PDB file of C-alpha atoms in Angstrom:
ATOM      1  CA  UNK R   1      -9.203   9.311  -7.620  1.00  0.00           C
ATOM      2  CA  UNK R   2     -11.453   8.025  -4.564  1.00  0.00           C
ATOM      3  CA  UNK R   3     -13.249  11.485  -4.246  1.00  0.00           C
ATOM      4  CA  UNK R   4     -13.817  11.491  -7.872  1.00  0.00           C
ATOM      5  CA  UNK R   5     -14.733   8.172  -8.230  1.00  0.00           C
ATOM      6  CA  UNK R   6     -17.175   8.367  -4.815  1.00  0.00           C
ATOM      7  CA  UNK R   7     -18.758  12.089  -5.904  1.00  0.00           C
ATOM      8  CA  UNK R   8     -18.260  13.375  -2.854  1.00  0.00           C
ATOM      9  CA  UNK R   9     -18.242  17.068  -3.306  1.00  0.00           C
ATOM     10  CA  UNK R  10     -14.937  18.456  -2.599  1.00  0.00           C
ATOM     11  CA  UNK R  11     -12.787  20.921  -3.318  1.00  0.00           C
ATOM     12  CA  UNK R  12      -9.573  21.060  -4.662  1.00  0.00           C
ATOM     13  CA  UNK R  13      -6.380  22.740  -4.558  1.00  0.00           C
ATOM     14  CA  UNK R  14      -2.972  22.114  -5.759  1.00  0.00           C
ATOM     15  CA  UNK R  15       0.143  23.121  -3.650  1.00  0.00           C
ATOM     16  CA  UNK R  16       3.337  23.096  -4.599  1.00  0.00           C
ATOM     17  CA  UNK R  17       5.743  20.246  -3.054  1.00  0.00           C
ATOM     18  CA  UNK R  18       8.932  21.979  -3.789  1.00  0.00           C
ATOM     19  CA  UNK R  19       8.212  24.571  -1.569  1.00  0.00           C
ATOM     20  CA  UNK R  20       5.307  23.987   0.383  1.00  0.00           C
ATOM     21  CA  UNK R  21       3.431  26.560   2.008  1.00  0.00           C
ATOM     22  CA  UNK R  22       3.893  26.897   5.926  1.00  0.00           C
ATOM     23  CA  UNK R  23       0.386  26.627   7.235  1.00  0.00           C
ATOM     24  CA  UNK R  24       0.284  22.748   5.390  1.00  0.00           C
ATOM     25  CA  UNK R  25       2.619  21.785   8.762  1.00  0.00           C
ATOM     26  CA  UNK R  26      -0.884  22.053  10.303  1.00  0.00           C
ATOM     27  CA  UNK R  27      -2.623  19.718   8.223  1.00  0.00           C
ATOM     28  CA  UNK R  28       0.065  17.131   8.350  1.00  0.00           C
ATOM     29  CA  UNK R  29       3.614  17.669  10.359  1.00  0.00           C
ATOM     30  CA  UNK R  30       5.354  15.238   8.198  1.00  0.00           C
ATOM     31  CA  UNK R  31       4.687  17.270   5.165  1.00  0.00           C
ATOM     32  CA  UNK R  32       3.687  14.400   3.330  1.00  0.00           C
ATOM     33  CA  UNK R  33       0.701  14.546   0.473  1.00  0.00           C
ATOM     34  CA  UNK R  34      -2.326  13.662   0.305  1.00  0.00           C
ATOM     35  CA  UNK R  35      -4.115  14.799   3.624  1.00  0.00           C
ATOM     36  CA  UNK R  36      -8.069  16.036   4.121  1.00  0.00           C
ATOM     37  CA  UNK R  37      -9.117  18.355   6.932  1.00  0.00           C
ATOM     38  CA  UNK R  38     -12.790  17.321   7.524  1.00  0.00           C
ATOM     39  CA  UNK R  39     -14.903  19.590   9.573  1.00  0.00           C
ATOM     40  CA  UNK R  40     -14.261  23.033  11.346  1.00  0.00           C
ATOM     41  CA  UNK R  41     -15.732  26.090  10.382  1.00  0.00           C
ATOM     42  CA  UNK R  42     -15.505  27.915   7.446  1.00  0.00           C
ATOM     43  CA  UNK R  43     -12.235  28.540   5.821  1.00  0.00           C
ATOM     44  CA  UNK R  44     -11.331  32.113   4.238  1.00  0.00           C
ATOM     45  CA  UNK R  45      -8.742  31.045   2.722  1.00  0.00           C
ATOM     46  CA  UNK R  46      -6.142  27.985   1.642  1.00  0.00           C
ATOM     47  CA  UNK R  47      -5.043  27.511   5.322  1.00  0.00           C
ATOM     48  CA  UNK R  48      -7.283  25.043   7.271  1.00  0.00           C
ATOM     49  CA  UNK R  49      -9.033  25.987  10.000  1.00  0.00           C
ATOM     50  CA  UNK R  50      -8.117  24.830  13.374  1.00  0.00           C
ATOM     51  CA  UNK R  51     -11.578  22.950  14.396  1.00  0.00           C
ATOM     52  CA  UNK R  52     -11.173  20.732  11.595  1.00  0.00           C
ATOM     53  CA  UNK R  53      -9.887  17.352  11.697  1.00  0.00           C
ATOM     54  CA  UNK R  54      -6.792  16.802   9.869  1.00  0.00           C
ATOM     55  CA  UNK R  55      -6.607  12.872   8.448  1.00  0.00           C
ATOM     56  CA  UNK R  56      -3.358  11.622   6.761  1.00  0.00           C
ATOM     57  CA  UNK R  57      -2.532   8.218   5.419  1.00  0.00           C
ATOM     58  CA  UNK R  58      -3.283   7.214   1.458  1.00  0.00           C
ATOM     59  CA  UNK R  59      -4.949   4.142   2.757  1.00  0.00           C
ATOM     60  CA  UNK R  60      -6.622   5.604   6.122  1.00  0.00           C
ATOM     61  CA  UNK R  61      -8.019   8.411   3.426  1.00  0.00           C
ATOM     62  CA  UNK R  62      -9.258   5.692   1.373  1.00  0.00           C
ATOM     63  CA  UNK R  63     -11.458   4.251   4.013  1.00  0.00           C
ATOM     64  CA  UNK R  64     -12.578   7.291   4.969  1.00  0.00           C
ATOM     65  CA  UNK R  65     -13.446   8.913   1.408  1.00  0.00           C
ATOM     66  CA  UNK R  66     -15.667   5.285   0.860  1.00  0.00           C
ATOM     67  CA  UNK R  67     -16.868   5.389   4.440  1.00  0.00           C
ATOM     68  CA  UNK R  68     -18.087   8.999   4.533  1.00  0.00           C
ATOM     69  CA  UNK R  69     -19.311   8.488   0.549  1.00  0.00           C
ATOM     70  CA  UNK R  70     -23.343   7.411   1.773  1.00  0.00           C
ATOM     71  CA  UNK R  71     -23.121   4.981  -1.606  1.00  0.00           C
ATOM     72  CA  UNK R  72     -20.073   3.527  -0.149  1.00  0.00           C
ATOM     73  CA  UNK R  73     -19.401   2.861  -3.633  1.00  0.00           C
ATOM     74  CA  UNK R  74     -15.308   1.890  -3.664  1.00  0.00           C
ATOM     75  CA  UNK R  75     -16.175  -1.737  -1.820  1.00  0.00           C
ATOM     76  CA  UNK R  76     -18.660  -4.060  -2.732  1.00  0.00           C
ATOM     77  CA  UNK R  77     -21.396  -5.035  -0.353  1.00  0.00           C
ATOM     78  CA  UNK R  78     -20.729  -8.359  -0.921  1.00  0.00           C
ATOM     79  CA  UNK R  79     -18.466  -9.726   1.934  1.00  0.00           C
ATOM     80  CA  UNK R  80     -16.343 -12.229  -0.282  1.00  0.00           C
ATOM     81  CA  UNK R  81     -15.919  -8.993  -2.887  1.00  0.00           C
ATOM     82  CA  UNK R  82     -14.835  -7.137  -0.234  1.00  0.00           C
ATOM     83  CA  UNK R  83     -12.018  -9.432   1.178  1.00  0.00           C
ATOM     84  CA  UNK R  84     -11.086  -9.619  -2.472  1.00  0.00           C
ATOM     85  CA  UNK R  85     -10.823  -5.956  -2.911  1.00  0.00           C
ATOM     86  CA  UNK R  86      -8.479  -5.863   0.597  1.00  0.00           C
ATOM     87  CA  UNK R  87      -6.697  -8.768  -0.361  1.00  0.00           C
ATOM     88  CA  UNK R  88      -5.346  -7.329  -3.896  1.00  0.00           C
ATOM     89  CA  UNK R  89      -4.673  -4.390  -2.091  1.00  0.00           C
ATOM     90  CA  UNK R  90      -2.418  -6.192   0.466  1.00  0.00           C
ATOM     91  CA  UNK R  91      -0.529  -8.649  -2.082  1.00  0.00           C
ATOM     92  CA  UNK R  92       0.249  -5.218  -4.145  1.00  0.00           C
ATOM     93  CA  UNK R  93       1.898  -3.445  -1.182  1.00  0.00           C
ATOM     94  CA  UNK R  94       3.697  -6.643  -0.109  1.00  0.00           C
ATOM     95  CA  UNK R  95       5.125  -7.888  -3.667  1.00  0.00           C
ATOM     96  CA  UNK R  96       4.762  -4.328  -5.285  1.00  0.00           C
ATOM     97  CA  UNK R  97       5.575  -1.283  -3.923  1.00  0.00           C
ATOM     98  CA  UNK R  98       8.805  -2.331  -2.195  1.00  0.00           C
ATOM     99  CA  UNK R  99       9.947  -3.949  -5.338  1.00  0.00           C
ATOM    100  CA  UNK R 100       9.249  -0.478  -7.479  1.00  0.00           C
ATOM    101  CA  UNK R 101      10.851   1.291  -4.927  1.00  0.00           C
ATOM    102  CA  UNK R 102      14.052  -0.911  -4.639  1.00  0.00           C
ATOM    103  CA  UNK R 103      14.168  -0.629  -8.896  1.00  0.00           C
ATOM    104  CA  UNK R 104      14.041   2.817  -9.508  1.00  0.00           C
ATOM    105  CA  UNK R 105      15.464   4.348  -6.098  1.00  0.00           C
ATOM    106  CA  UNK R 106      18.349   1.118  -4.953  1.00  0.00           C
ATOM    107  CA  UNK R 107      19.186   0.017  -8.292  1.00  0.00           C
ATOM    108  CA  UNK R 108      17.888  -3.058  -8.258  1.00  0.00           C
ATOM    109  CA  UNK R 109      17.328  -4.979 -11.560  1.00  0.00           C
ATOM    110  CA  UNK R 110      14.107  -4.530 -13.194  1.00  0.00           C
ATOM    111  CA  UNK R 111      13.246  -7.972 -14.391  1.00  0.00           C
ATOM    112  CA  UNK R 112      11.978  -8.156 -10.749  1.00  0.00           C
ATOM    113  CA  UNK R 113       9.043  -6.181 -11.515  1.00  0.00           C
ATOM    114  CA  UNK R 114       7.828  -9.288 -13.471  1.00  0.00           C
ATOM    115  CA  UNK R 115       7.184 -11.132 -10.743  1.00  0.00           C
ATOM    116  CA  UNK R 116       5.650  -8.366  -9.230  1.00  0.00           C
ATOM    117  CA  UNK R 117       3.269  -8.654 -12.272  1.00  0.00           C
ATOM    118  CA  UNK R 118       2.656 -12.482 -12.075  1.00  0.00           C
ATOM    119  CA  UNK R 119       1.250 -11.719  -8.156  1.00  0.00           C
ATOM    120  CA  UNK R 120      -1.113  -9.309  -9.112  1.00  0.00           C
ATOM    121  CA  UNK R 121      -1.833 -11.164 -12.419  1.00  0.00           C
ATOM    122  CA  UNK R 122      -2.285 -14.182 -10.806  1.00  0.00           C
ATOM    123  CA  UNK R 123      -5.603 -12.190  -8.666  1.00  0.00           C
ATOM    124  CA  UNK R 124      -6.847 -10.737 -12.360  1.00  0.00           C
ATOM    125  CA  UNK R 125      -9.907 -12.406 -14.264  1.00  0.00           C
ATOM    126  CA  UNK R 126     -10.332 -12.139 -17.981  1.00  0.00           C
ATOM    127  CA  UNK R 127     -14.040 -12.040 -17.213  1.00  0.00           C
ATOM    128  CA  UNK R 128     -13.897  -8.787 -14.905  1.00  0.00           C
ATOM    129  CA  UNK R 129     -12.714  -5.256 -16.092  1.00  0.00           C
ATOM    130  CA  UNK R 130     -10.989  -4.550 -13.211  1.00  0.00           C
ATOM    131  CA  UNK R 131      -9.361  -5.722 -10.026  1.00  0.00           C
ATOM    132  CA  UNK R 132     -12.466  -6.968  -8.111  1.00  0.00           C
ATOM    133  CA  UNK R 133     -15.253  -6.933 -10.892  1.00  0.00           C
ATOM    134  CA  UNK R 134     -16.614  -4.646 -13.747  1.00  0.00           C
ATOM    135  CA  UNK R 135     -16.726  -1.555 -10.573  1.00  0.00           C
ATOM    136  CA  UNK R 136     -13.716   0.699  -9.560  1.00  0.00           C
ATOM    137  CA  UNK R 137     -12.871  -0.098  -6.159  1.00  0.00           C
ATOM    138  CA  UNK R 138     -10.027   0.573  -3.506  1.00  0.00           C
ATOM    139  CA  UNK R 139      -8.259  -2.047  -5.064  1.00  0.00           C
ATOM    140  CA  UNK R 140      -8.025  -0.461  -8.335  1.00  0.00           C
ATOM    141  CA  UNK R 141      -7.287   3.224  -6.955  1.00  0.00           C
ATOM    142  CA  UNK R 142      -4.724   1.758  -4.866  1.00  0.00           C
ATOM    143  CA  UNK R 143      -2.512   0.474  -8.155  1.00  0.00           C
ATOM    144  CA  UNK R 144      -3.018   2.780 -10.778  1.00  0.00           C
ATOM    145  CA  UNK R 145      -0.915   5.502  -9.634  1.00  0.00           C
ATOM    146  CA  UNK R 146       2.123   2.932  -9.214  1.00  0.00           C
ATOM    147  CA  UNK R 147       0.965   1.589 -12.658  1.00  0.00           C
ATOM    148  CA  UNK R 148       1.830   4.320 -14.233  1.00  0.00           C
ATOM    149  CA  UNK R 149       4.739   5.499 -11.951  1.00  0.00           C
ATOM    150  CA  UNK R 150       5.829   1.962 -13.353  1.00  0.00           C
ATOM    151  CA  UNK R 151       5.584   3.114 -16.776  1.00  0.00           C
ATOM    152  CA  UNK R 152       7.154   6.228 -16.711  1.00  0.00           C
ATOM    153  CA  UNK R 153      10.407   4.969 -14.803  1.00  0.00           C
ATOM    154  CA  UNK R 154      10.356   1.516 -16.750  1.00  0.00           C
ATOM    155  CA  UNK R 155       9.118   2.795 -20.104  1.00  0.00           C
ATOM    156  CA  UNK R 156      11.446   5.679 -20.375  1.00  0.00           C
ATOM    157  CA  UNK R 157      14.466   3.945 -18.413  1.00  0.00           C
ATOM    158  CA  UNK R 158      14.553   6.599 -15.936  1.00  0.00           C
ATOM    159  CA  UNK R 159      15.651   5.124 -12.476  1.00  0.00           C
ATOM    160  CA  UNK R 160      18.739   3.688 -10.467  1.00  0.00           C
ATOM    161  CA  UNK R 161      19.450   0.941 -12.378  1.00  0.00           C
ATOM    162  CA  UNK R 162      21.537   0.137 -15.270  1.00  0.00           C
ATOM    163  CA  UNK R 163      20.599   2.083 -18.567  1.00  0.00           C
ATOM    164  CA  UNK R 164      18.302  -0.035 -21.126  1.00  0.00           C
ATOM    165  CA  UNK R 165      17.154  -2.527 -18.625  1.00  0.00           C
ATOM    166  CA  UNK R 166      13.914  -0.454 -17.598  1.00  0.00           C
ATOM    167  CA  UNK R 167      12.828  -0.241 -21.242  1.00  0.00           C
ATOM    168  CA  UNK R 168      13.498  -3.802 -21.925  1.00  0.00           C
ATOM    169  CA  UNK R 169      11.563  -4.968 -18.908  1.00  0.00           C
ATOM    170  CA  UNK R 170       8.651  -2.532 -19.979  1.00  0.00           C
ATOM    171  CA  UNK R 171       8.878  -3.625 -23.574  1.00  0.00           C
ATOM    172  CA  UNK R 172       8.130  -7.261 -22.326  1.00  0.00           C
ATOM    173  CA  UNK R 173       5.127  -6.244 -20.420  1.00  0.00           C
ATOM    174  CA  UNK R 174       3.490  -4.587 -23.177  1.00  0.00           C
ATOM    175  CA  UNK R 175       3.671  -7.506 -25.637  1.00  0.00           C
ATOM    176  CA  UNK R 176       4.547 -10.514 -23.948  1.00  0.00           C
ATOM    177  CA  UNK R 177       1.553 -12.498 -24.085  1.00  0.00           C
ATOM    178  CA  UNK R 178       2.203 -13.803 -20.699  1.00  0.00           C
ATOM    179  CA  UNK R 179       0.996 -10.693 -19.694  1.00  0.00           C
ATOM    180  CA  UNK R 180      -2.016  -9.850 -21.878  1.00  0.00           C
ATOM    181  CA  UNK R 181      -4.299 -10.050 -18.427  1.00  0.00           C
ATOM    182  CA  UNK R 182      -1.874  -7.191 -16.776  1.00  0.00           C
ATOM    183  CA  UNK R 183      -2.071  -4.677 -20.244  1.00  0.00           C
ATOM    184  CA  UNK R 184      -5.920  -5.605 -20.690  1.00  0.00           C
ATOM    185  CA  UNK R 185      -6.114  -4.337 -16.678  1.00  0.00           C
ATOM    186  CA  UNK R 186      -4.357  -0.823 -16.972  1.00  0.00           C
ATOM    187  CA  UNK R 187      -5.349   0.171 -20.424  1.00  0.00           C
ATOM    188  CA  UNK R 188      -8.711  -0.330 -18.721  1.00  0.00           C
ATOM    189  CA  UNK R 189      -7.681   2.231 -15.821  1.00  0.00           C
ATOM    190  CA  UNK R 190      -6.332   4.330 -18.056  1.00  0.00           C
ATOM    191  CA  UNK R 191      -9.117   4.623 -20.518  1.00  0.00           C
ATOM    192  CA  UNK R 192     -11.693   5.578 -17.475  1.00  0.00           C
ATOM    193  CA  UNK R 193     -12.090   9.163 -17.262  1.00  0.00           C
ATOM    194  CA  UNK R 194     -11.695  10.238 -13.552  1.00  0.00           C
ATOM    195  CA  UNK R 195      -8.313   7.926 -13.970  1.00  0.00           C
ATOM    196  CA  UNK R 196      -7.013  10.074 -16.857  1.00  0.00           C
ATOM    197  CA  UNK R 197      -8.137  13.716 -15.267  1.00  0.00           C
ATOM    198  CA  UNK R 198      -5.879  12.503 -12.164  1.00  0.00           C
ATOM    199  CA  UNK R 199      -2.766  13.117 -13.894  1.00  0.00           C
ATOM    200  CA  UNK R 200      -0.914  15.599 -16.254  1.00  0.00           C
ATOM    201  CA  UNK R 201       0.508  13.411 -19.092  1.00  0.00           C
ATOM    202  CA  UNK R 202       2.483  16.117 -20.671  1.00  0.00           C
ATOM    203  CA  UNK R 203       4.313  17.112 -16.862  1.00  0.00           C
ATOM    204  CA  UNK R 204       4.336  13.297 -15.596  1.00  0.00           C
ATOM    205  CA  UNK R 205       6.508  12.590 -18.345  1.00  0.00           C
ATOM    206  CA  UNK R 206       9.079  14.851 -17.853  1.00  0.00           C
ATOM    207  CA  UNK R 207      10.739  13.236 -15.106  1.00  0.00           C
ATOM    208  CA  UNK R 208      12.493  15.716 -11.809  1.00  0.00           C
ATOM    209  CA  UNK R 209      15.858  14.822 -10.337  1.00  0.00           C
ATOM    210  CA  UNK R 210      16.458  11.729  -8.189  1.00  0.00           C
ATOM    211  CA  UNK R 211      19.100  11.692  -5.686  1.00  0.00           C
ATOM    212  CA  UNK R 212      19.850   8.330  -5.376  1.00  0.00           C
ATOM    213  CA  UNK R 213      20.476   7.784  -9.185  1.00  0.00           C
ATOM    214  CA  UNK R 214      23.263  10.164  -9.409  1.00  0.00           C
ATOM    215  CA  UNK R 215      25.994   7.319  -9.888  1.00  0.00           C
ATOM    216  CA  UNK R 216      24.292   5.703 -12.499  1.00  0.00           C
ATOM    217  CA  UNK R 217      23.454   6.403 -16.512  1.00  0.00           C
ATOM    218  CA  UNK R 218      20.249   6.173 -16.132  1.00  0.00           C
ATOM    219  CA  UNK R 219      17.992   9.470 -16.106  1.00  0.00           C
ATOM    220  CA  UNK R 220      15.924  10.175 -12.967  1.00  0.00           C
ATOM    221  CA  UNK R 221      12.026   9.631 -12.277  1.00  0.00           C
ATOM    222  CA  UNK R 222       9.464  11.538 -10.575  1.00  0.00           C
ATOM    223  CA  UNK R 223       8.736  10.565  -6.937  1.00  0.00           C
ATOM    224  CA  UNK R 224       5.110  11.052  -7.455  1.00  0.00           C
ATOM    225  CA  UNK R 225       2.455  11.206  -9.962  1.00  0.00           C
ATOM    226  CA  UNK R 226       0.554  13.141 -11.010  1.00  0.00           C
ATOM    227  CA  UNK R 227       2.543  15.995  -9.772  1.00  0.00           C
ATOM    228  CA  UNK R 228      -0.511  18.431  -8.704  1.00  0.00           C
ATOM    229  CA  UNK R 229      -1.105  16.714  -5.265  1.00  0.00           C
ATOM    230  CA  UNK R 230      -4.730  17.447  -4.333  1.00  0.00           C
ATOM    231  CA  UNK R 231      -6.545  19.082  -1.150  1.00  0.00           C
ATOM    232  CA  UNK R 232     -10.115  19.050  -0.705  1.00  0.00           C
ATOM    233  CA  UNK R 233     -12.972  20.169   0.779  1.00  0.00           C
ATOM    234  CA  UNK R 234     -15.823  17.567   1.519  1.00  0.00           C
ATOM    235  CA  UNK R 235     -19.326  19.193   2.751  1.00  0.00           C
ATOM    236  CA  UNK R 236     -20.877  17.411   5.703  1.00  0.00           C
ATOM    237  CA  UNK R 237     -24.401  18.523   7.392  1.00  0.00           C
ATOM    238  CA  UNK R 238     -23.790  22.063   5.353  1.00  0.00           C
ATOM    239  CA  UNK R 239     -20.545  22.978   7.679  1.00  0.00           C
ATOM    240  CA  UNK R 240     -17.665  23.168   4.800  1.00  0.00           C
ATOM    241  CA  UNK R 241     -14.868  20.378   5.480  1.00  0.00           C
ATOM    242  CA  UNK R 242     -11.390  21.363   4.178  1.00  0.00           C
ATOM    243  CA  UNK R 243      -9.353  18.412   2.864  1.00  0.00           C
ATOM    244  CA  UNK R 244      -5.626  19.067   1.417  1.00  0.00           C
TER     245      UNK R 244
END
């Protein structure tokens, strides 16, 4: 999303997670998606080259991809837009993320996610498209994927918790008016283009096995969405960058 939404030239290319080729220990030991290998000579093939620089981190990649973009066009210029863009980012991973994670992984009961909603919500105005204005920014890259993670595992009950409670919780969101500002937000995100070529909405709905929800009723949920995880290849000072 932050490449395409920055137009940095890049290229892309899928691996598979399930069994992921060897040489990707190189780009990141951890084995953890996304990563970008910036730099280095030029590649002959899908492994990265050795004199590039291998960067990891969604967030550290975020800076980066807006930092090395010359528009710099994922934060404002404006230095009270900016704190507003880092600040939604930092209420969603401390009232968001751990709370989707405890729900569909733990077990936890789903009607927690609506006070997840009411945080964020609470940072939304109906006068602005999006997160921080009528521009994408960080902010707004930062929650869609969850957004819809949130969707899937909610919306089609798949997750660690007892059957019929994610669809009920879901159900709310979509047409409680309490949370007009929230639907308004990601039918927003989802309607923008480089949003909907990020994902695979015929694969991301068919939910892969999860572990932890063996013990309960409930189907499982993908870990990650979309399930093509990107690696690209950013040109800098015509020496080709690799990214993965």
């Amino acid at each position: 999303l932050a490449l395409a939404e920055s137009k940095v030239p890049h290229t892309q290319v899928e691996i598979d997670l399930k069994e992921r080729p060897s040489w990707y220990a190189k780009v990141n030991p951890a084995g953890k998606t996304p990563a970008i290998a910036y730099g280095g000579s030029a590649r002959t093939s899908d492994e990265p080259t050795s004199d590039s620089t291998k960067i990891t981190e969604s967030l550290v990649l975020l800076d980066f991809i807006n930092d090395v973009d010359p528009e710099h066009r994922l934060l404002p210029k404006d230095p009270l837009e900016r704190a507003r863009v880092r600040f939604f980012m930092e209420k969603f991973n401390t009232y968001y993320t751990p709370v989707w994670n405890a729900i569909v992984f733990k077990g936890e009961d789903p009607q927690h996610m609506l006070q997840s909603i009411d945080a964020l919500q609470s940072l939304l105005s109906p006068n602005e498209k999006y997160a921080v204005g009528d521009e994408v920014t960080l902010a707004d890259i930062t929650v869609f994927p969850f957004f819809l993670r949130t969707e899937i595992s909610l919306g089609g009950d798949h997750g660690a918790y007892d059957e019929g409670c994610g669809k009920k919780v879901w159900e709310m969101l979509m047409t409680d008016e309490k949370y007009a500002l929230f639907r308004n937000y990601y039918g927003a995100l989802k309607a923008r283009d480089t949003f909907k070529s990020s994902y695979d909405e015929v694969r991301s709905s068919r939910p892969d096995s999860l572990s932890s929800a063996d013990s309960h009723s409930c189907p499982s949920v993908p870990v990650a969405i979309p399930q093509r995880h990107l690696r690209n290849q950013i040109p800098r000072a015509q020496r080709e960058q690799e990214s993965w």
